[in-house]
Coordinates of C-alpha atoms and ligand atoms in Angstrom, one line a residue:
M1 CA 160.3 -98.8 236.2
I2 CA 162.0 -95.8 233.7
H3 CA 165.9 -96.1 234.1
P4 CA 167.2 -92.8 236.1
V5 CA 169.4 -91.8 233.4
V6 CA 166.2 -92.0 230.8
N7 CA 164.5 -89.7 232.9
R8 CA 167.2 -87.1 233.6
C9 CA 168.4 -87.3 229.4
R10 CA 164.6 -86.7 228.6
Q11 CA 163.9 -83.5 231.0
T12 CA 167.5 -82.5 229.1
L13 CA 165.5 -82.8 225.8
E14 CA 162.2 -81.3 226.7
R15 CA 164.1 -78.3 228.8
N16 CA 166.2 -77.6 225.5
T17 CA 163.3 -78.0 223.1
R18 CA 162.6 -74.6 221.5
T19 CA 159.8 -73.6 218.9
S20 CA 160.6 -71.7 215.9
S21 CA 158.2 -68.8 214.4
S22 CA 156.8 -71.1 211.6
G23 CA 155.8 -73.5 214.4
H24 CA 158.1 -76.2 214.4
T25 CA 159.6 -77.5 217.4
Y26 CA 163.4 -78.8 217.5
T27 CA 166.2 -79.2 219.9
V28 CA 168.8 -77.0 220.7
P29 CA 172.4 -78.7 222.2
D30 CA 172.2 -76.0 225.2
R31 CA 169.6 -73.1 226.1
D32 CA 172.1 -71.1 228.0
Y33 CA 174.9 -71.2 225.1
Y34 CA 174.3 -72.9 222.3
N35 CA 170.5 -71.6 221.8
H36 CA 170.5 -72.5 217.8
Q37 CA 169.4 -75.1 216.0
W38 CA 172.6 -77.2 215.1
L39 CA 172.9 -80.2 212.4
W40 CA 174.7 -83.1 213.2
D41 CA 173.2 -82.4 217.3
S42 CA 170.0 -82.1 216.0
A43 CA 170.4 -85.3 213.8
L44 CA 171.2 -87.1 217.1
A45 CA 168.6 -85.6 219.0
I46 CA 166.2 -86.6 216.2
E47 CA 167.4 -90.1 216.7
A48 CA 166.6 -90.0 220.2
W49 CA 163.5 -88.7 219.9
A50 CA 162.5 -90.9 217.2
D51 CA 161.9 -93.8 219.8
F52 CA 159.3 -92.0 222.3
D53 CA 158.1 -89.3 220.0
P54 CA 158.1 -89.8 216.2
H55 CA 156.0 -87.0 215.1
R56 CA 158.5 -84.7 217.0
A57 CA 161.3 -86.2 216.0
A58 CA 159.6 -85.8 212.2
D59 CA 158.9 -82.2 212.7
E60 CA 162.9 -81.1 214.0
F61 CA 163.6 -83.4 210.6
V62 CA 161.5 -80.4 208.9
S63 CA 162.5 -77.6 211.1
L64 CA 166.1 -78.4 209.5
V65 CA 164.8 -78.5 206.0
E66 CA 162.2 -76.2 205.6
R67 CA 164.0 -73.3 207.6
G68 CA 167.8 -74.1 206.8
Q69 CA 168.2 -75.5 203.6
W70 CA 169.3 -73.3 200.7
Q71 CA 168.4 -73.3 197.5
N72 CA 171.4 -75.2 196.3
G73 CA 170.9 -78.0 198.3
M74 CA 173.1 -77.2 201.0
I75 CA 171.4 -77.8 204.7
P76 CA 174.0 -75.4 207.4
N77 CA 175.4 -76.4 210.5
M78 CA 173.3 -73.5 212.3
I79 CA 170.1 -72.0 212.0
I80 CA 170.6 -68.9 213.8
T81 CA 167.9 -68.1 216.7
D82 CA 168.1 -64.6 217.5
S83 CA 172.1 -63.9 217.9
R84 CA 172.5 -60.4 216.0
R85 CA 176.3 -61.3 216.3
E86 CA 176.3 -64.3 214.7
K87 CA 173.6 -63.2 212.3
V88 CA 176.4 -60.8 211.2
F89 CA 179.4 -62.8 211.3
W90 CA 177.9 -65.2 208.9
N91 CA 175.8 -62.8 206.8
S92 CA 174.1 -65.6 204.7
H93 CA 171.7 -63.0 203.0
A94 CA 174.9 -62.1 201.1
S95 CA 174.3 -65.2 199.0
P96 CA 171.4 -65.4 196.7
A97 CA 171.1 -69.1 197.2
A98 CA 170.4 -68.7 201.2
P99 CA 166.9 -69.0 203.0
L100 CA 165.1 -65.6 202.8
N101 CA 163.3 -65.9 206.2
Y102 CA 166.2 -67.2 208.4
A103 CA 169.3 -66.5 209.0
T104 CA 171.8 -69.3 208.9
S105 CA 175.6 -70.1 208.9
G106 CA 177.6 -70.0 205.6
I107 CA 178.8 -74.1 205.8
S108 CA 177.6 -77.5 206.3
Q109 CA 178.4 -80.4 209.1
P110 CA 179.3 -84.3 208.8
P111 CA 175.9 -85.2 207.2
L112 CA 174.7 -88.2 209.2
L113 CA 170.8 -87.2 208.7
A114 CA 169.6 -89.9 206.6
E115 CA 170.8 -91.9 209.4
A116 CA 168.3 -89.9 211.6
A117 CA 165.6 -89.6 208.9
W118 CA 165.5 -93.4 208.1
T119 CA 164.9 -94.7 212.3
T120 CA 162.2 -91.6 212.1
A121 CA 160.5 -93.1 209.5
K122 CA 160.6 -96.7 210.8
H123 CA 158.9 -95.4 214.1
L124 CA 156.4 -93.9 212.3
P125 CA 152.6 -95.2 211.9
V126 CA 152.4 -97.1 208.9
D127 CA 150.6 -94.7 206.7
E128 CA 152.5 -91.9 207.7
R129 CA 156.2 -93.6 206.8
R130 CA 155.6 -93.7 202.6
P131 CA 155.1 -89.4 202.8
F132 CA 157.7 -88.5 205.2
L133 CA 160.3 -90.9 203.6
H134 CA 159.0 -90.0 200.1
Y135 CA 159.6 -85.6 201.8
A136 CA 163.1 -86.5 203.2
V137 CA 164.9 -88.3 200.4
E138 CA 164.1 -85.6 198.1
H139 CA 165.8 -83.1 200.1
L140 CA 168.2 -85.0 201.4
A141 CA 169.3 -86.0 197.7
Q142 CA 169.5 -82.3 197.4
Y143 CA 172.0 -81.6 200.0
H144 CA 174.0 -85.0 199.6
E145 CA 174.4 -83.8 195.8
W146 CA 175.0 -80.7 197.1
W147 CA 177.9 -81.7 198.4
Y148 CA 179.2 -83.4 195.1
Q149 CA 178.4 -80.6 192.9
E150 CA 180.3 -77.4 194.9
R151 CA 182.5 -79.2 197.3
D152 CA 184.1 -82.5 195.0
F153 CA 187.3 -80.0 193.7
V154 CA 189.0 -82.5 192.1
N155 CA 186.5 -84.6 190.9
D156 CA 187.4 -87.8 192.6
G157 CA 184.1 -88.2 194.8
L158 CA 185.9 -86.9 198.5
V159 CA 184.3 -83.6 199.4
S160 CA 186.2 -80.5 201.0
V161 CA 185.5 -79.3 203.9
V162 CA 186.1 -75.4 203.8
H163 CA 186.2 -74.8 207.5
P164 CA 187.1 -76.5 210.7
Y165 CA 183.7 -76.0 212.2
E166 CA 182.2 -77.9 209.0
T167 CA 184.0 -81.3 210.4
G168 CA 182.4 -80.5 214.0
M169 CA 185.4 -81.5 215.3
D170 CA 186.5 -77.7 215.7
N171 CA 189.5 -78.2 217.8
N172 CA 191.0 -80.9 216.1
P173 CA 194.9 -81.5 216.5
A174 CA 195.2 -82.4 213.1
L175 CA 193.4 -79.1 211.5
A176 CA 194.6 -77.1 214.1
E177 CA 198.1 -77.8 212.8
Y178 CA 197.0 -78.1 209.2
M179 CA 195.6 -74.3 210.2
R180 CA 198.8 -73.2 211.7
C181 CA 200.9 -74.6 208.5
L182 CA 198.8 -72.9 205.6
D183 CA 199.3 -70.1 203.5
W184 CA 196.3 -68.2 204.1
R185 CA 197.7 -65.8 201.6
V186 CA 196.7 -62.6 204.3
P187 CA 199.9 -60.8 205.7
R188 CA 201.2 -62.2 209.2
L189 CA 200.9 -58.9 210.3
A190 CA 197.0 -58.8 209.7
I191 CA 196.8 -62.1 211.3
A192 CA 198.5 -61.2 214.5
A193 CA 196.0 -58.4 214.5
L194 CA 192.8 -61.1 213.7
R195 CA 194.5 -62.9 216.6
R196 CA 194.5 -59.9 219.4
V197 CA 191.0 -58.9 218.3
T198 CA 189.3 -62.5 218.7
S199 CA 190.8 -63.0 221.8
I200 CA 188.8 -59.9 222.9
M201 CA 185.5 -60.5 221.1
R202 CA 185.3 -64.2 221.9
E203 CA 182.4 -65.4 223.6
D204 CA 183.1 -68.5 224.9
T205 CA 185.4 -68.2 227.5
K206 CA 183.3 -65.6 229.4
H207 CA 181.2 -68.5 229.8
F208 CA 183.8 -71.5 230.1
P209 CA 187.2 -71.8 230.9
L210 CA 189.8 -71.5 228.3
S211 CA 191.3 -75.0 229.1
E212 CA 187.8 -76.4 228.0
R213 CA 187.6 -74.3 224.7
A214 CA 189.8 -74.2 221.6
D215 CA 192.7 -72.2 221.8
L216 CA 193.3 -69.0 220.5
D217 CA 195.3 -69.9 217.4
S218 CA 192.4 -72.2 216.2
T219 CA 189.6 -70.0 217.2
T220 CA 191.6 -66.9 214.9
Y221 CA 192.2 -68.8 211.8
A222 CA 188.2 -70.4 212.1
T223 CA 187.3 -66.8 212.2
L224 CA 190.0 -66.1 209.4
A225 CA 187.8 -68.9 207.5
T226 CA 184.7 -67.5 207.9
L227 CA 185.7 -63.9 206.6
Q228 CA 187.6 -65.5 203.4
L229 CA 184.4 -67.4 202.6
R230 CA 181.9 -64.4 203.4
R231 CA 183.8 -62.3 200.8
T232 CA 182.8 -64.8 198.4
R233 CA 178.7 -64.3 199.1
Y234 CA 179.1 -68.2 199.0
D235 CA 179.6 -68.5 195.5
A236 CA 180.9 -72.1 194.9
A237 CA 183.1 -71.6 192.2
R238 CA 185.2 -68.2 194.6
I239 CA 185.1 -70.7 197.5
A240 CA 187.3 -73.4 195.0
E241 CA 190.0 -70.5 195.2
L242 CA 190.0 -70.1 199.0
P243 CA 193.5 -71.9 200.6
F244 CA 191.3 -74.4 202.9
Q245 CA 190.4 -77.2 201.6
V246 CA 190.5 -80.5 203.5
Q247 CA 189.4 -83.7 202.2
S248 CA 188.4 -84.6 205.4
V249 CA 187.8 -88.9 206.2
H250 CA 185.4 -88.1 208.7
T251 CA 183.0 -86.2 206.6
N252 CA 183.5 -88.5 203.8
S253 CA 183.2 -91.8 205.9
I254 CA 179.9 -90.2 207.4
L255 CA 178.7 -89.5 203.6
A256 CA 179.4 -93.1 202.3
R257 CA 177.3 -94.4 204.5
N258 CA 174.3 -91.9 204.5
N259 CA 174.0 -92.1 201.1
D260 CA 174.0 -95.8 201.0
I261 CA 170.9 -95.3 203.6
L262 CA 169.1 -92.7 201.5
A263 CA 169.4 -95.3 199.1
E264 CA 167.7 -97.8 201.1
M265 CA 165.0 -94.8 202.0
A266 CA 164.5 -94.2 198.4
A267 CA 164.1 -98.2 197.7
E268 CA 161.0 -98.1 200.4
S269 CA 159.5 -95.3 199.2
G270 CA 159.5 -96.1 195.7
D271 CA 161.6 -93.1 195.0
T272 CA 164.9 -93.3 192.9
V273 CA 168.5 -91.5 193.5
S274 CA 170.1 -90.1 190.7
D275 CA 172.5 -91.6 188.7
F276 CA 175.0 -88.7 189.5
L277 CA 174.3 -89.3 193.3
T278 CA 175.0 -93.1 192.9
E279 CA 178.0 -93.1 190.9
K280 CA 179.7 -90.3 192.9
S281 CA 178.4 -92.4 195.8
A282 CA 180.7 -95.2 194.5
Q283 CA 183.5 -93.2 194.0
T284 CA 183.4 -91.7 197.7
H285 CA 183.7 -95.1 198.6
A286 CA 186.1 -96.5 196.6
N287 CA 188.5 -93.7 197.3
I288 CA 188.3 -93.2 200.4
E289 CA 190.7 -95.8 200.5
Q290 CA 193.1 -93.2 198.7
L291 CA 193.5 -92.0 202.6
W292 CA 194.8 -95.1 204.3
D293 CA 198.6 -95.9 205.5
E294 CA 199.2 -98.7 205.7
K295 CA 202.1 -98.5 207.9
Q296 CA 200.0 -96.6 210.8
Q297 CA 197.3 -98.6 209.9
L298 CA 195.0 -95.7 210.1
Y299 CA 193.7 -93.0 207.7
F300 CA 194.5 -89.7 207.2
S301 CA 192.3 -86.8 205.8
R302 CA 194.5 -84.6 202.8
D303 CA 195.4 -81.1 202.2
T304 CA 192.6 -81.3 198.6
R305 CA 195.4 -78.5 197.1
T306 CA 198.7 -80.5 197.5
G307 CA 197.3 -83.9 198.6
K308 CA 199.5 -84.2 201.4
P309 CA 198.1 -85.9 204.2
L310 CA 197.8 -84.1 207.0
G311 CA 199.9 -86.5 209.5
V312 CA 198.1 -85.7 213.0
P313 CA 196.3 -89.2 213.8
T314 CA 193.2 -88.2 215.6
I315 CA 189.8 -90.0 216.2
A316 CA 189.1 -89.0 212.5
S317 CA 191.4 -91.8 211.6
L318 CA 189.3 -94.4 212.7
M319 CA 185.9 -93.3 210.9
P320 CA 186.1 -95.4 207.6
L321 CA 184.6 -97.9 209.7
Y322 CA 181.6 -96.4 209.9
T323 CA 181.3 -96.7 206.2
G324 CA 180.2 -100.2 206.7
S325 CA 182.3 -100.9 203.2
I326 CA 186.6 -100.7 204.2
P327 CA 188.8 -103.9 203.4
H328 CA 188.6 -106.5 206.1
H329 CA 192.2 -106.1 207.1
H330 CA 191.8 -102.3 207.3
A331 CA 188.5 -102.7 209.5
S332 CA 190.8 -104.7 212.0
G333 CA 193.8 -102.5 211.7
L334 CA 191.7 -99.7 213.4
V335 CA 190.1 -102.3 215.6
R336 CA 193.5 -102.9 217.1
H337 CA 193.5 -99.2 217.6
I338 CA 190.7 -99.3 219.6
Q339 CA 191.4 -102.3 221.8
N340 CA 195.5 -100.7 222.2
S341 CA 196.2 -99.1 225.4
E342 CA 199.2 -97.4 223.5
S343 CA 196.5 -95.9 221.3
F344 CA 192.8 -95.5 221.2
G345 CA 191.8 -97.9 224.1
A346 CA 191.2 -95.4 226.7
P347 CA 189.9 -97.1 230.3
Y348 CA 186.7 -94.8 229.6
G349 CA 185.8 -94.5 225.7
I350 CA 187.8 -93.1 222.7
P351 CA 190.1 -90.8 223.1
G352 CA 190.4 -87.8 220.8
Q353 CA 194.4 -89.1 220.0
P354 CA 196.1 -92.1 220.1
I355 CA 197.4 -92.0 224.0
S356 CA 201.0 -92.3 223.2
T357 CA 201.4 -89.2 220.7
L358 CA 199.0 -86.9 223.6
K359 CA 201.0 -83.8 223.9
R360 CA 199.2 -82.5 227.0
R361 CA 197.8 -84.4 229.9
N362 CA 194.3 -82.9 230.8
P363 CA 191.7 -83.0 228.4
G364 CA 191.1 -79.8 225.8
Y365 CA 187.8 -79.4 223.7
W366 CA 188.0 -81.9 221.4
D367 CA 191.9 -82.5 222.1
G368 CA 193.5 -85.3 223.8
Q369 CA 191.8 -87.9 225.9
T370 CA 187.8 -86.6 226.0
M371 CA 185.0 -88.3 224.6
W372 CA 182.6 -86.9 223.3
P373 CA 179.1 -87.7 221.9
F374 CA 178.9 -87.6 218.3
T375 CA 182.2 -89.6 217.2
T376 CA 181.4 -92.0 220.3
H377 CA 177.8 -92.4 218.6
L378 CA 179.5 -93.1 214.9
L379 CA 182.1 -95.4 216.3
T380 CA 180.0 -97.8 218.1
D381 CA 177.0 -97.8 216.1
A382 CA 180.4 -98.9 213.3
L383 CA 181.4 -101.9 216.1
I384 CA 178.0 -102.9 216.3
R385 CA 176.8 -102.9 212.5
S386 CA 180.2 -104.7 211.9
G387 CA 180.0 -107.7 214.7
R388 CA 181.8 -106.4 217.2
D389 CA 179.0 -105.5 220.2
H390 CA 181.6 -107.3 222.7
I391 CA 183.5 -103.8 222.4
A392 CA 180.6 -101.5 222.0
A393 CA 179.0 -102.7 224.5
A394 CA 182.0 -101.7 226.8
L395 CA 181.8 -98.3 225.1
D396 CA 178.1 -98.2 226.1
H397 CA 178.8 -98.6 229.3
S398 CA 181.3 -96.4 229.9
F399 CA 179.6 -93.6 228.5
L400 CA 176.3 -94.1 230.1
S401 CA 178.1 -94.7 233.6
A402 CA 179.6 -90.8 232.9
V403 CA 176.5 -89.2 232.4
G404 CA 175.4 -91.1 235.6
N405 CA 177.9 -90.1 237.9
H406 CA 177.8 -86.3 236.0
G407 CA 174.5 -85.3 234.2
A408 CA 174.9 -84.7 230.4
S409 CA 178.1 -82.8 230.1
E410 CA 179.7 -82.0 226.5
Y411 CA 182.3 -84.1 226.7
F412 CA 184.0 -86.4 229.3
S413 CA 187.6 -87.7 229.8
T414 CA 188.5 -91.2 228.7
E415 CA 191.0 -91.4 231.9
N416 CA 188.6 -90.9 234.7
K417 CA 185.2 -89.8 233.3
S418 CA 185.4 -86.3 234.7
A419 CA 182.8 -84.0 232.8
Y420 CA 183.8 -81.1 230.8
G421 CA 182.0 -77.7 228.9
T422 CA 178.1 -77.3 229.2
A423 CA 175.9 -79.4 231.5
N424 CA 172.4 -79.8 229.5
F425 CA 174.1 -80.8 226.2
S426 CA 171.4 -82.3 224.2
P427 CA 173.7 -85.0 221.7
T428 CA 174.6 -86.5 225.3
A429 CA 171.6 -87.0 226.5
S430 CA 170.7 -87.8 223.4
L431 CA 173.3 -90.6 222.7
A432 CA 172.7 -92.0 226.3
L433 CA 168.6 -92.7 225.4
I434 CA 169.9 -94.1 222.0
I435 CA 172.3 -96.5 224.1
A436 CA 169.8 -97.0 226.9
K437 CA 167.1 -98.3 224.3
R438 CA 169.5 -100.8 222.7
R439 CA 170.8 -102.3 225.9
G440 CA 167.2 -102.1 227.4
L441 CA 167.3 -100.3 229.8
Ligands
GLC1 C1 180.7 -77.0 219.3 C2 181.0 -78.5 218.4 C3 180.3 -79.0 217.6 C4 178.5 -79.0 218.2 C5 178.4 -77.3 218.3 C6 176.9 -77.3 218.6 O1 181.2 -76.0 217.9 O2 182.3 -78.3 218.3 O3 180.6 -80.6 217.2 O4 178.1 -79.3 217.0 O5 179.2 -77.4 219.5 O6 177.4 -78.1 220.1

């Protein structure tokens, strides 16, 4: 008998399926609110679909690449479905590198697509595996090279994000603090005016309570970051001059591991990865260690320009565990945090911030005591690969029981599993299906 959560989550993915004008099927995060194809949401969906419909998973991957990939290799965080507002906001067509037939955002998102493509390849019939891998390796290599060609501003293998949405954790308190203190090179009055316009124009709070969304400051700074990027027409040299530049520990950890997966995929398909990418990847793995803080036993993102760490500890501080390559004693330090009830050892799942540092009691958007599918996926996968399945199993159980109680909500409280945000969220459904599969449900 199919487990009821599995049934329900498959229905969520079916409900959130769309077909593009070019005939590709893809999963939107939520049909009512997040009605576009998002990069890391799709990566999780692909991973889930791979198990029960690998052709559908492969088609979703192709949809991202054929529709979204820019000529410079970038895969954007959003391929916009039919919102004039989003199209105007990002104005991707100002860049000669953007796709002609589709409107997209002008930024990317954490690069975990190789992981999803590799899972898909393993589920495809043997005769289809090699052609798919060949295609995936070619496009993923272009994508990963883009990170190094256009975002390795100080040439140390640690790529920078240039927008809070590029981390996928929009309202992450470390970034919120960074953006609050950043010299945006814009008069304060202009920022105050933008804040007023943002509070009137923002759409999200018409759908959800403000307490479940990014706060006004973060949303204002995100808008400002978009306006500054848009003014560059997404030109790499001009982006390199913008104020917002963060060597994100989270993005670099994901890139490092996905470079390794890409190399495995290439070995299987008989392709070669360029020396450039191989060397850069080694540099990323090595230099993530520069982000380690021995005293706090955590990793921290840093301001690319000043080298100053973004000192607020968040779940991103744990993410180097996902690389699989950090020194043993650093991995043990991170795991101690995950198990410590004063730190990230919450009753259910891993919260966005250490419990002892919480300023607010209620969960907020990527803030405080919240469990999100993306970060839960990355960290449980990391724990399993590092031989700590006993910890991962408890996290899997918390996540599945939250979905069992409330359905595929956007995020949950790590204190009591209450549900927040949108109710039919594909990434949550996808992770529940991935967990059900590995736990044999
Ligand atoms: C929000 C989340 C981001 C996600 C997107 C679509 O912006 O912060 O992680 O990709 O929604 O679900």
